[in-house]
Coordinates of C-alpha atoms in Angstrom, one line a residue:
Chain P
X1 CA 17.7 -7.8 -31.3
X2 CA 15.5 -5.3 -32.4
X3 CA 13.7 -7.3 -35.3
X4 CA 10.3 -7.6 -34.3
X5 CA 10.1 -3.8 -34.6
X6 CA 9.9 -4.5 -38.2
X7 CA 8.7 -8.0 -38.4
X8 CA 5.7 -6.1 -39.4
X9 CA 3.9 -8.6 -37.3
X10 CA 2.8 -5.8 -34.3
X11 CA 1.5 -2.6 -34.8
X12 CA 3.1 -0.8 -32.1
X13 CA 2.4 2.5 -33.1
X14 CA -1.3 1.5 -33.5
X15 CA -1.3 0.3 -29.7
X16 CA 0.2 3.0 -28.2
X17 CA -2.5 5.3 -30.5
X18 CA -5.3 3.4 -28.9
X19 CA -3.5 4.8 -25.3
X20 CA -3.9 8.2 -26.7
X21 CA -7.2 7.9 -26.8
X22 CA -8.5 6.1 -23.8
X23 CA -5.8 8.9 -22.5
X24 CA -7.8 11.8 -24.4
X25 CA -11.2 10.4 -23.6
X26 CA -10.8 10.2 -19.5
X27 CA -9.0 13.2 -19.3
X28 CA -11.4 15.6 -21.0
X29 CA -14.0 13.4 -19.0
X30 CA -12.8 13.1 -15.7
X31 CA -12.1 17.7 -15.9
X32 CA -15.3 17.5 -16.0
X33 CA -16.7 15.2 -13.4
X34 CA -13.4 16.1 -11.2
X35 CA -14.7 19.5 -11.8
X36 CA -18.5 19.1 -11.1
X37 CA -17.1 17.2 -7.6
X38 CA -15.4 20.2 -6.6
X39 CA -18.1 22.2 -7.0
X40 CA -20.0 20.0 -4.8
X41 CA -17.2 20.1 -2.6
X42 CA -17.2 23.6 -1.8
X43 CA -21.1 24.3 -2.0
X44 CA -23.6 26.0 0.5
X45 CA -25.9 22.4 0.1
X46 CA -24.6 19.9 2.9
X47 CA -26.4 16.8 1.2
X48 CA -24.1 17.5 -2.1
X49 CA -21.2 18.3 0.2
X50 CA -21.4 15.1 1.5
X51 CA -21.8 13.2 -1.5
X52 CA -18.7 14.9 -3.0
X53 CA -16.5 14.2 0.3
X54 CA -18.0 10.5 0.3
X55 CA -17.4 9.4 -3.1
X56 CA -13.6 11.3 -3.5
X57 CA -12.5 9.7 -0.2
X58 CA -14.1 6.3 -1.2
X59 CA -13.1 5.9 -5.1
X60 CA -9.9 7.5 -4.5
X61 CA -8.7 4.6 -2.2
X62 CA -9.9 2.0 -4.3
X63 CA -7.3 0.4 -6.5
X64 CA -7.6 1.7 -9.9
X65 CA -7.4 -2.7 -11.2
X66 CA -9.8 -3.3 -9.0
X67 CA -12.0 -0.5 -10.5
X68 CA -11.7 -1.4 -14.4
X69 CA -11.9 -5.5 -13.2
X70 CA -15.3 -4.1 -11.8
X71 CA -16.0 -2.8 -14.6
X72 CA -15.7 -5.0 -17.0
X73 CA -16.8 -8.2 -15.1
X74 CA -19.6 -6.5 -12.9
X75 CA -21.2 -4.4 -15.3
X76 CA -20.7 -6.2 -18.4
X77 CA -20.3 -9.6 -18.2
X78 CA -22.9 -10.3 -15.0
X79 CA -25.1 -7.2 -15.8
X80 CA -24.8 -7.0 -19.0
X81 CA -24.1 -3.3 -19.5
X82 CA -22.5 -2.3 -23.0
X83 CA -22.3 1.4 -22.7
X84 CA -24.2 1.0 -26.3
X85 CA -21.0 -0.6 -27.9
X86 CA -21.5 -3.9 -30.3
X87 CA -18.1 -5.8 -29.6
X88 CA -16.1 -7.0 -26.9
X89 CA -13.3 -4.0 -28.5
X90 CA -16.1 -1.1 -28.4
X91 CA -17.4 -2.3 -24.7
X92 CA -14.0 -2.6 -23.3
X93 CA -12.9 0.8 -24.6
X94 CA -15.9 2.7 -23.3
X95 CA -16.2 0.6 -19.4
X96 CA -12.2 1.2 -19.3
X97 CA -12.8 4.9 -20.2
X98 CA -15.9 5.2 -17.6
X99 CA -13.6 3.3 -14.8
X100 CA -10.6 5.7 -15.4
X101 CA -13.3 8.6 -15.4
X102 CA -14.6 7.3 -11.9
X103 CA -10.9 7.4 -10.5
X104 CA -8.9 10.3 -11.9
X105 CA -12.4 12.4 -11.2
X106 CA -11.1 12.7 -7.7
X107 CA -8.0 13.6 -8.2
X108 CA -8.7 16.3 -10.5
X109 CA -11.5 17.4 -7.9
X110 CA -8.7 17.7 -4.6
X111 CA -6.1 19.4 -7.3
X112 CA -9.0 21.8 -7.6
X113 CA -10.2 22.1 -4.4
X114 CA -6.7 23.5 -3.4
X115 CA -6.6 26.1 -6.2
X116 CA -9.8 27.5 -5.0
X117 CA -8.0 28.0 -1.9
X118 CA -5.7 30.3 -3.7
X119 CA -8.3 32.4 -4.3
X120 CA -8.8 35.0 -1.8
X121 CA -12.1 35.1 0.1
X122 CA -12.5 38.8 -0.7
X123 CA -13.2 37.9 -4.7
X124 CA -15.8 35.8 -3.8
X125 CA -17.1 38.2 -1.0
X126 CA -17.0 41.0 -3.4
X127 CA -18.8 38.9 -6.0
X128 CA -21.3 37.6 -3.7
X129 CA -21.5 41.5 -2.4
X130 CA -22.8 42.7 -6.2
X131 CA -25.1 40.2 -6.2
X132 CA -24.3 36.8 -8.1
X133 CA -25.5 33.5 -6.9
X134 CA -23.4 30.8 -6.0
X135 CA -23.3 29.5 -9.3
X136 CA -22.3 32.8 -11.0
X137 CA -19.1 33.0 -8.3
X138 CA -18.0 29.5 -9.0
X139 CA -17.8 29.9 -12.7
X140 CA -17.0 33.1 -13.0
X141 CA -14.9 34.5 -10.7
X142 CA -13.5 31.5 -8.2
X143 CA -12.8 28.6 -10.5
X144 CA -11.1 30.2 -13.7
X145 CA -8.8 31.9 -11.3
X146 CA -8.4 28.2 -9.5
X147 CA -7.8 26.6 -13.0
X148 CA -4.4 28.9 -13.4
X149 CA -3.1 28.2 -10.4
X150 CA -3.2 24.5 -11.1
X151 CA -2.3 23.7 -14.6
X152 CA 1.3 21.9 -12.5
X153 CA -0.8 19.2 -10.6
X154 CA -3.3 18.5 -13.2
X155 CA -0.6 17.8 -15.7
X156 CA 0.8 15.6 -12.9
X157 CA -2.7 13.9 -12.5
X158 CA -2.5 13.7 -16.6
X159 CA 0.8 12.2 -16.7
X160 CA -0.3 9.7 -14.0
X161 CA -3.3 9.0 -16.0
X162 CA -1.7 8.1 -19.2
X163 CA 0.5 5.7 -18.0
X164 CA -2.3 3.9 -15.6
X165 CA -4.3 3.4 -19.3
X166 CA -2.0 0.0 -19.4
X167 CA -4.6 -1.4 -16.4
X168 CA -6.8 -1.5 -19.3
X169 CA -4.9 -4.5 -20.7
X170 CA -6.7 -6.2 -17.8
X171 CA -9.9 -5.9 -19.6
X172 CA -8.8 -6.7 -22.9
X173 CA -8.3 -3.5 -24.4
X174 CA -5.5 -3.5 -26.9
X175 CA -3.6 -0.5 -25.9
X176 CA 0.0 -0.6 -25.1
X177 CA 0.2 -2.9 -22.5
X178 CA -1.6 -5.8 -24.0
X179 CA 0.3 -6.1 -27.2
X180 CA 3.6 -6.0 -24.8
X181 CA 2.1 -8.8 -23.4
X182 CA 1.4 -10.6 -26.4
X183 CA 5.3 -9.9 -28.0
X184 CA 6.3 -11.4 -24.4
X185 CA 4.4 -14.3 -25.1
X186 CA 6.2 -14.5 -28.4
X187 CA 9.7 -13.1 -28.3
X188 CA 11.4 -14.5 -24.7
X189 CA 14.2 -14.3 -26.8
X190 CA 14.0 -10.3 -26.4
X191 CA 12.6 -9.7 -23.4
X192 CA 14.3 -6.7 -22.1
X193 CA 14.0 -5.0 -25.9
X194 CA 10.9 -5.3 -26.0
X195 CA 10.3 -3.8 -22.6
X196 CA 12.6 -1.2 -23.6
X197 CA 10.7 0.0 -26.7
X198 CA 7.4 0.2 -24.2
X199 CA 9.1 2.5 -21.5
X200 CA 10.6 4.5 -24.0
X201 CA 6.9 4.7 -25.5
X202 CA 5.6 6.1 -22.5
X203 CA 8.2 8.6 -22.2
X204 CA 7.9 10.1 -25.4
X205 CA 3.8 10.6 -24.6
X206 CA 4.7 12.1 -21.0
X207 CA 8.2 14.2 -21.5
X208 CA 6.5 16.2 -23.8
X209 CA 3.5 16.8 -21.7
X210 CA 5.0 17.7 -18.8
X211 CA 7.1 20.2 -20.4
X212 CA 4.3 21.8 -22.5
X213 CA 2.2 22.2 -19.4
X214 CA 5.1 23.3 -17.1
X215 CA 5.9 26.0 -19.7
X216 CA 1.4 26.7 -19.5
X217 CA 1.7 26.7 -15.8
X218 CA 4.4 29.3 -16.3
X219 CA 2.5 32.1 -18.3
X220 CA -1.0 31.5 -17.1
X221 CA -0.1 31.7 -13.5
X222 CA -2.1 34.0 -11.8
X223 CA 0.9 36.1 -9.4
X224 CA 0.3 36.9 -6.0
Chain Z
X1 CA 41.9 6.9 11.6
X2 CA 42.9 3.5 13.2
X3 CA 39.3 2.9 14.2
X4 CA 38.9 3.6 10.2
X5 CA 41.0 1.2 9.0
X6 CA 40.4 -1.1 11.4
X7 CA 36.7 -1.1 10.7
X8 CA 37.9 -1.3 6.6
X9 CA 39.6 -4.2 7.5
X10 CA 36.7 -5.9 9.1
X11 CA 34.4 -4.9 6.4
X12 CA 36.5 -6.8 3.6
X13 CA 37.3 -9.4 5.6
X14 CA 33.4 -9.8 6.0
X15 CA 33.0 -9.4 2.4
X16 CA 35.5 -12.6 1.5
X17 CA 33.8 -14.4 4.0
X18 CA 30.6 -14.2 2.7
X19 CA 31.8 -14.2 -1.4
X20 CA 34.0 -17.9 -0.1
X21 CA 31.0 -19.4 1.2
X22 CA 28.2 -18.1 -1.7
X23 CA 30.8 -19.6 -3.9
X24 CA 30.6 -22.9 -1.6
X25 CA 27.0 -22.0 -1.5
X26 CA 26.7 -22.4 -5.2
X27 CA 29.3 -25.4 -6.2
X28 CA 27.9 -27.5 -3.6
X29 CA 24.5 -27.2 -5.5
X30 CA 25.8 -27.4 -9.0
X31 CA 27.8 -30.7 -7.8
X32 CA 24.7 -32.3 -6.3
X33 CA 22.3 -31.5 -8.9
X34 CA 24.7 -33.2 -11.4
X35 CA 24.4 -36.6 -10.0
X36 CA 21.5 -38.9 -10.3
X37 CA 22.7 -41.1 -7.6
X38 CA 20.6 -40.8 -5.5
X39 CA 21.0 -40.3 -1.5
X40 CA 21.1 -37.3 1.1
X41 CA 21.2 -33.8 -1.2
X42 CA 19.4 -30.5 -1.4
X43 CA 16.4 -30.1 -2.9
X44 CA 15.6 -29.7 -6.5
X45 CA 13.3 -26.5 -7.6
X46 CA 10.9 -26.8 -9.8
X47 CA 8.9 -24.1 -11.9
X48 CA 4.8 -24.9 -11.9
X49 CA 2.1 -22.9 -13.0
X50 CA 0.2 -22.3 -9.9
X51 CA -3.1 -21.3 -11.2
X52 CA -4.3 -23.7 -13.1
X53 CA -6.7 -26.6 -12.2
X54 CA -5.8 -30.0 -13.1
X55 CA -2.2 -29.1 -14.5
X56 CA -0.7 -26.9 -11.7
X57 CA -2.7 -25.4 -9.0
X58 CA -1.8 -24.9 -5.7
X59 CA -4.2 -25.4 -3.4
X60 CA -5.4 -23.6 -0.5
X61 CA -3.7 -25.7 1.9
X62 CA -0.5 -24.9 0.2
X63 CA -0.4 -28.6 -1.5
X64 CA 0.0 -28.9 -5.4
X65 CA -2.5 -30.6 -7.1
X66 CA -2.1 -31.5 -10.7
X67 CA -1.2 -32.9 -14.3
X68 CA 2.6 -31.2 -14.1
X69 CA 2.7 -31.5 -11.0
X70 CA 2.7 -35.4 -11.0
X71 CA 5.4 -35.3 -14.0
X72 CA 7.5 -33.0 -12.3
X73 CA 6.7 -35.5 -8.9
X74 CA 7.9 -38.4 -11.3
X75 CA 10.9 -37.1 -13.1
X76 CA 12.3 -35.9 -10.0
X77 CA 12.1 -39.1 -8.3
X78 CA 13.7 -40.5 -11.5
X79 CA 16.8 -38.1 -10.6
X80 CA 17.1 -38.7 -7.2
X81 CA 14.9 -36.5 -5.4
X82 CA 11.9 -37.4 -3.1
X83 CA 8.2 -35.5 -2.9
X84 CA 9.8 -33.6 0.2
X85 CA 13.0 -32.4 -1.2
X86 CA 11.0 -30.5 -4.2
X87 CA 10.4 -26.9 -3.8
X88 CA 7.6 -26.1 -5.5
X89 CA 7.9 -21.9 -7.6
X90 CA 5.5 -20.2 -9.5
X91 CA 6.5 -20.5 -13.2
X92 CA 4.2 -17.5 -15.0
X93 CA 4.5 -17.5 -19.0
X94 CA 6.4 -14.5 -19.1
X95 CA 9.3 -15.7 -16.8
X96 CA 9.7 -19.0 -17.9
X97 CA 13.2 -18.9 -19.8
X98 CA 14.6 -16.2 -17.5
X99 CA 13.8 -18.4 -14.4
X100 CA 15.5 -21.2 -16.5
X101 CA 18.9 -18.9 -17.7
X102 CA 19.2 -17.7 -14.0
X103 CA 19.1 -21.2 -12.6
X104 CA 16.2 -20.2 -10.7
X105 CA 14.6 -23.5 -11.5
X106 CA 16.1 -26.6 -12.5
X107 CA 13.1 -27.8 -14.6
X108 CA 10.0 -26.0 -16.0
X109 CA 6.7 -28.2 -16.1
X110 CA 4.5 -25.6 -16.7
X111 CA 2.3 -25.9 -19.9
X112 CA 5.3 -25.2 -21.4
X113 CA 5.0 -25.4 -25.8
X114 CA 8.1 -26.4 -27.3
X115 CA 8.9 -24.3 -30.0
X116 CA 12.2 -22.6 -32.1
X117 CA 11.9 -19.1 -30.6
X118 CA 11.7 -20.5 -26.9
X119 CA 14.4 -23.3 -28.1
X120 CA 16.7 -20.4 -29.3
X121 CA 16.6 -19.6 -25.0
X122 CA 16.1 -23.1 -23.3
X123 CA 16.3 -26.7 -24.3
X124 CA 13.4 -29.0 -23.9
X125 CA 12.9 -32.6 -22.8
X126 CA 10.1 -34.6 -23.8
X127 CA 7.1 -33.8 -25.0
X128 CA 5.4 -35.7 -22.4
X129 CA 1.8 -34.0 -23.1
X130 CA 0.1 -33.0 -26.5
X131 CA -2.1 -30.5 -26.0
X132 CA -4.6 -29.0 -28.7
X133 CA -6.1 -25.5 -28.7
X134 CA -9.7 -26.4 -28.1
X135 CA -13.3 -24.8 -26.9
X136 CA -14.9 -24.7 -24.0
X137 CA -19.0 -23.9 -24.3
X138 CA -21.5 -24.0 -22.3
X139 CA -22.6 -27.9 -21.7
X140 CA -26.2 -27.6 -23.9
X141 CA -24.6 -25.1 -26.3
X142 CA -24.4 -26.8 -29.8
X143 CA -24.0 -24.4 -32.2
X144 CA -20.1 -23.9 -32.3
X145 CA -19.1 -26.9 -34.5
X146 CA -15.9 -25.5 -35.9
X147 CA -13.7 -22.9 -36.1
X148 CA -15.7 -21.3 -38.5
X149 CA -18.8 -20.7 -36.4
X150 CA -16.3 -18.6 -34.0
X151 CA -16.9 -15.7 -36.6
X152 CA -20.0 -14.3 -35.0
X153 CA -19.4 -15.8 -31.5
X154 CA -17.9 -14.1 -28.7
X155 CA -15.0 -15.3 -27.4
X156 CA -13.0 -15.3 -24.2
X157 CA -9.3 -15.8 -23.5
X158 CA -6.1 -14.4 -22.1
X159 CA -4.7 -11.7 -22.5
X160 CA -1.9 -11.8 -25.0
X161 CA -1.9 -15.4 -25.1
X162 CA -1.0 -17.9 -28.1
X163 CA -4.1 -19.1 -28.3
X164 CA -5.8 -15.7 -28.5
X165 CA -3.3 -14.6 -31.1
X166 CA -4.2 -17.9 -33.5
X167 CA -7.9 -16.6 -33.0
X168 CA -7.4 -13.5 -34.6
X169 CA -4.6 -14.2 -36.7
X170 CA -6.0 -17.4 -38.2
X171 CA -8.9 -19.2 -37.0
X172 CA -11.7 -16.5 -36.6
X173 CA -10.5 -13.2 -37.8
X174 CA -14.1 -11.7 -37.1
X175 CA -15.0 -13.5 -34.0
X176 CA -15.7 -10.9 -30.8
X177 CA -12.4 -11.5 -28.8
X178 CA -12.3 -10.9 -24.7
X179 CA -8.9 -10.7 -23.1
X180 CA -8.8 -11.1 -19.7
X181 CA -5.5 -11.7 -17.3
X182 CA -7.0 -15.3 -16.6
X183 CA -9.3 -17.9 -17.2
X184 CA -11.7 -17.2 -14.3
X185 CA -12.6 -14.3 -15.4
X186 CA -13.8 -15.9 -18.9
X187 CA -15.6 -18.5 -16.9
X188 CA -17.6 -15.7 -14.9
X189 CA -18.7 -14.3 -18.9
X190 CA -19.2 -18.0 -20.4
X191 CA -21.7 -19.1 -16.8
X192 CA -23.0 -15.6 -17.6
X193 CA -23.4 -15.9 -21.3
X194 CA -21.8 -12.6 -22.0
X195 CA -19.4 -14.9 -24.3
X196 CA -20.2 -18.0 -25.8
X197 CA -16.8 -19.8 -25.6
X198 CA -13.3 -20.0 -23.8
X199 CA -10.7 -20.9 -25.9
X200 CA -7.1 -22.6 -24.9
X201 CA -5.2 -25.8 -24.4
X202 CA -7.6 -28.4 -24.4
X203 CA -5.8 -29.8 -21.1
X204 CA -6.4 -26.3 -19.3
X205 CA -9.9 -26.5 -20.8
X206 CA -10.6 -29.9 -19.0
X207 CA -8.9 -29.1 -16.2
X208 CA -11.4 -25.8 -15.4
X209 CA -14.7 -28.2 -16.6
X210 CA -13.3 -31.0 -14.0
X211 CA -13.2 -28.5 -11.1
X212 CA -15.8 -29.9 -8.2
X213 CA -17.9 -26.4 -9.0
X214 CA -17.9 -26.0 -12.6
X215 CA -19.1 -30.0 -13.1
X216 CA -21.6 -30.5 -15.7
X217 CA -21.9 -26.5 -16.4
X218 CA -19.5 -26.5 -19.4
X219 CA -18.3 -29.4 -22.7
X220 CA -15.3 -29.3 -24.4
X221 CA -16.2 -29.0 -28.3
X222 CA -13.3 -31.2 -29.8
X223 CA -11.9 -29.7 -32.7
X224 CA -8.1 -29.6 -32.0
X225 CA -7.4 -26.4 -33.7
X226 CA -3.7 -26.4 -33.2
X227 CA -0.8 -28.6 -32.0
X228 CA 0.6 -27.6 -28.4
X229 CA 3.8 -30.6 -27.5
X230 CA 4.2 -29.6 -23.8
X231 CA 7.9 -30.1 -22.5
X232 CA 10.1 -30.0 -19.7
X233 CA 12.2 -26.5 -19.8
X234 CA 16.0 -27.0 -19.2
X235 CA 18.5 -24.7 -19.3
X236 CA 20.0 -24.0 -22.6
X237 CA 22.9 -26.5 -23.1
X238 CA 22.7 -29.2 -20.3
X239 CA 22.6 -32.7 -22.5
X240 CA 23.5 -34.8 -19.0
X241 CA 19.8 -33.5 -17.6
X242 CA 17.8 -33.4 -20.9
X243 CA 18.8 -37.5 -21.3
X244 CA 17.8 -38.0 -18.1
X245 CA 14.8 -36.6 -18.3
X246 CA 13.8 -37.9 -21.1
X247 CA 14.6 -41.5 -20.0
X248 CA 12.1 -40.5 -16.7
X249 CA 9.6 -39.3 -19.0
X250 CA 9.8 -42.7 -21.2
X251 CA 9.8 -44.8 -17.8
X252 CA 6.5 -42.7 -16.7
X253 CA 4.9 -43.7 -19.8
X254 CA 5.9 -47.2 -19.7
X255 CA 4.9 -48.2 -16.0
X256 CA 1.6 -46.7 -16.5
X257 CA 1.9 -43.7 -14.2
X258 CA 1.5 -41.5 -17.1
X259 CA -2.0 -42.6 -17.9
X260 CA -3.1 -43.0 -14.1
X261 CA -1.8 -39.1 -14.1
X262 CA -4.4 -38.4 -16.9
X263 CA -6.8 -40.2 -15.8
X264 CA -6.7 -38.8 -12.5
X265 CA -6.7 -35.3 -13.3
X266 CA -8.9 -34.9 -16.6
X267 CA -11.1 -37.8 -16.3
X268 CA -13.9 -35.7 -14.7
X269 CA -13.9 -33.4 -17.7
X270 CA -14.8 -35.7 -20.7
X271 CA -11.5 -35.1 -22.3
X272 CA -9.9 -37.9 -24.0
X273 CA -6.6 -37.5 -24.0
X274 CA -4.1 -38.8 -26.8
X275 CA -1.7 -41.4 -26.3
X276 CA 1.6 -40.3 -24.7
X277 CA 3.5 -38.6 -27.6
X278 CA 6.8 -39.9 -28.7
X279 CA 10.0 -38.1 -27.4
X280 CA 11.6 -35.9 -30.3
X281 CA 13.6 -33.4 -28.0
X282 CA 17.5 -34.7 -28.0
X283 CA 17.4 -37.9 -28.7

C-alpha cells in the first residue's frame, strides 16, 4: 500500500523541505512587517495610524488563495513582475513568499498589538518621563516586554502559517501540496495513503513547534 | 421511565423504517440500472468534467455543452435512458475512481486515460477518443516545432497533472514549467506572453482555441507527444454494462454521430481529429 514511498519516483522529503522554507522565509518576514504595522498601529502620527488600521483590516479579510492567485497572475503573468527571479520555480517561490508576507503580517501585528496592552502605561509614562522619544519607548521598553507575553499566539499564527504554505500549490510551487497532487493523479489506487503520509507530514513540522514554543512561552513570560 | 422506553421504542422503530426502505431505496436502483430495456426508470448519473470547453463544460445556464457530454448523451440513450433522465455530476481527476467504487456515478466520461494503475480501481469501456498530449502557442508563434524547443520555453499547465509530469520527466527536462489549478489561468500567461505554450490533451487544447473569445488568438502545434485513449469509467467488475457500452460506443461510431460530435465541438479549433479508435477494453 505504502509502495510509492519508495518507488523512488517522489521526493517527498524534498517537497515538504521546500515548505520549510517558504515557511522560514514568511515568518521571519512577516515579524517584521507584522511588527513595523504595529508600530504604526499604536503611533502618535494619525496618517500612519490609519494606514496600519486600513491595510490589517483589509488584507486580513481577504482570502489568503485569493491573495497568492493575485500574486502570481496580477503581478507576474499581466505585469510582468519577477521579484528578480529567472524561472517560473524562482518567481513562484518569491511572489508566494511576498503574498504570505502580506497576509500573516496582520496577524502578527493584532497578536502584538495585544501584548502591548500588557504592558502597563506607567513603563511607557516613566520612559517617556526620562526623556526618550517615541521610537526609543517602542523598541526599548514597550515591545520587548510585548514580545514575551506573546510567544503563545505567534506560534499559533506560525503553526497556521505553515500549513497555509500548501495554497502555494495554487501557483505552482512544488512544496508539499503540489506533489500530493501529482501522486493523486498517479496512484488512485492509494488515495487515502497517500493523504495519510501528507497529514502526518504536517504534524511532524507543527507538534514540535507548538511544544517548543509553549515550553518558550513558559520561561520567557514576563509575570504580573 | 415508561415515557423512556416508550420513546426507545419509537426511536428503533423509526430506525427500521428508514434502514427497510434505504434498502428498497437502493435495490430498486441496482435492479433498474441492470436492465437495458428500456421504459419508465430512474435516472442514470453520470460523472462529467465541468470545466472544460468542448469536452465537458457546463454552461452558465446550467446546460452541458460538450465532446463527453454528447457520448455520455449517446451511450445512455443506448441503455435506455433519455436526455432528461441524466443527472449530470462533476467528475474532478482526483475523485474519479472513488465516485466510481461508491456507486456515485454509474459512468465516468470525463477525459478519463485508460491505464493499469486506474484499471487496478475501475474497468473501462471503449476508448471512444484518442487524445495526444499536444501545444497550444500563440497563433503567429512559430518557433516551438518540437518537443525539443520546449527546453528554453516557458511553459504552462496544471498542477500535478500527467501531462506536466511527462514535461519534466521526459519531454523537456529544462523547459520553465508553470503549474497552475487550471487551464485559464495558463491562457491569461500565454495572451500575456509570460509563457510561450500550454501544454495538455490535444482535445482540451482545441476545445480552449475553439471558445467564441479565444478564436484566432492561439494554434495548436501538432506534435502528438503522447498517447491519451479516453474511456468510459465503470465500476470495477461489471461485464453486463462494460458490453453494453461498448456496443453504444461502436453504434455511435457507425451511425456517424461520433464524427458529427467532433465536428461539432473541435471543428472551430483547427484540430483534426483521428479516426474513432478501435475498442480494446473487454472485448
Amino acid at each position: 500500500m505504502f509502495d510509492f514511498l519508495t518507488s523512488g519516483q517522489y521526493d517527498v522529503l524534498g517537497a515538504f523541505w521546500v515548505t520549510v522554507q517558504l515557511t522560514l522565509y514568511s515568518a521571519v518576514g512577516s515579524l517584521v512587517w507584522g511588527t513595523v504595522l504595529a508600530g504604526m498601529r499604536v503611533s502618535p502620527v494619525p496618517v500612519m495610524r490609519a494606514f496600519g488600521t486600513a491595510y490589517v483590516d483589509i488584507v486580513r479579510n481577504i482570502p489568503l488563495t485569493v491573495i497568492i492567485i493575485g500574486c502570481s497572475l496580477g503581478l507576474n503573468q499581466t505585469l510582468g513582475v519577477t521579484l528578480g527571479g529567472g524561472t517560473f520555480k524562482e518567481i513562484g517561490f518569491r511572489l508566494a513568499v511576498l503574498g504570505f508576507i502580506a497576509y500573516t503580517g496582520t496577524f502578527v501585528c493584532e497578536a502584538l498589538r495585544s501584548g502591548i496592552n500588557t504592558v502597563p502605561v506607567g513603563q511607557a509614562e516613566a520612559a517617556r518621563a526620562l526623556g526618550l522619544s517615541f521610537f526609543q519607548v517602542l523598541t526599548m521598553i514597550v515591545l520587548p516586554q510585548a514580545f514575551r507575553a506573546v510567544v503563545a499566539p505567534l506560534t499559533n499564527v506560525l503553526i497556521a502559517l505553515t500549513k497555509n504554505t500548501t495554497v502555494a500549490a495554487a501557483i505552482g510551487v512544488a512544496e508539499a501540496a503540489l506533489l500530493m497532487k501529482e501522486m493523486i493523479e498517479n496512484e488512485p489506487q492509494a488515495l487515502f495513503a497517500v493523504f495519510g503520509v501528507f497529514a502526518l507530514g504536517f504534524v511532524v513540522l507543527t507538534l514540535p513547534t507548538g511544544l517548543l514554543l509553549g515550553w518558550v512561552a513558559k520561561r520567557v513570560a514576563v509575570k504580573r | 421511565m415508561k415515557v423512556f422506553k416508550a420513546g426507545a421504542a419509537a426511536a428503533v422503530a423509526a430506525v427500521l423504517a428508514l434502514t427497510a426502505t434505504a434498502c428498497g431505496g437502493s435495490s430498486d436502483k441496482a435492479s433498474s440500472d441492470g436492465g437495458a430495456s428500456g421504459g419508465a426508470k430512474d435516472k442514470i448519473v453520470i460523472g462529467i468534467k465541468f470545466d472544460q470547453p468542448g469536452l465537458g463544460l457546463k454552461t452558465p445556464d446550467g446546460k452541458f455543452a460538450g465532446f463527453d457530454v454528447d457520448v455520455a448523451t449517446y451511450v445512455a440513450k443506448e441503455l435506455g435512458y433519455q436526455p432528461d433522465q441524466i443527472e449530470f455530476k462533476q467528475a474532478v481527476s482526483a475523485e474519479r475512481e472513488n465516485l466510481l467504487a461508491n456507486g456515485d456515478v454509474k459512468l465516468v466520461v470525463a477525459t478519463y486515460t485508460i491505464n493499469d494503475k486506474r484499471k487496478a480501481k475501475v474497468d473501462f469501456a471503449g476508448p471512444y477518443f484518442k487524445a495526444h498530449q499536444d501545444l497550444l502557442v500563440r497563433a503567429d508563434d512559430t518557433s516551438i516545432t518540437k518537443a525539443e524547443d520546449l527546453n528554453s520555453k516557458k511553459l504552462c499547465s496544471v498542477t500535478g497533472s500527467t501531462s506536466a509530469q511527462n514535461v519534466h520527466d521526459k519531454l523537456a527536462p529544462k523547459a520553465d514549467l508553470q503549474q497552475y489549478p487550471g487551464y485559464s489561468e495558463c491562457l491569461t500567461g500565454l495572451e500575456n506572453k509570460a509563457v510561450d505554450a500550454l501544454t495538455t490533451d490535444d482535445s482540451i487544447l482545441a476545445g480552449y482555441a475553439a471558445q467564441e473569445k479565444n478564436k484566432g488568438k492561439f494554434k495548436l502545434v501538432g506534435l502528438k507527444l503522447s498517447d491519451e485513449p479516453y474511456g468510459i469509467g465503470l465500476k470495477k467488475g461489471d461485464k453486463d454494462l462494460q458490453t453494453k457500452v461498448n456496443a453504444a460506443l461502436k453504434k455511435m461510431v457507425e451511425d456517424g454521430s461520433w464524427q458529427k460530435a467532433v465536428e461539432k465541438n473541435f471543428g472551430p479549433a483547427n484540430y483534426k481529429a483521428e479516426p474513432a479508435p478501435q475498442i480494446t477494453e473487454g472485448s
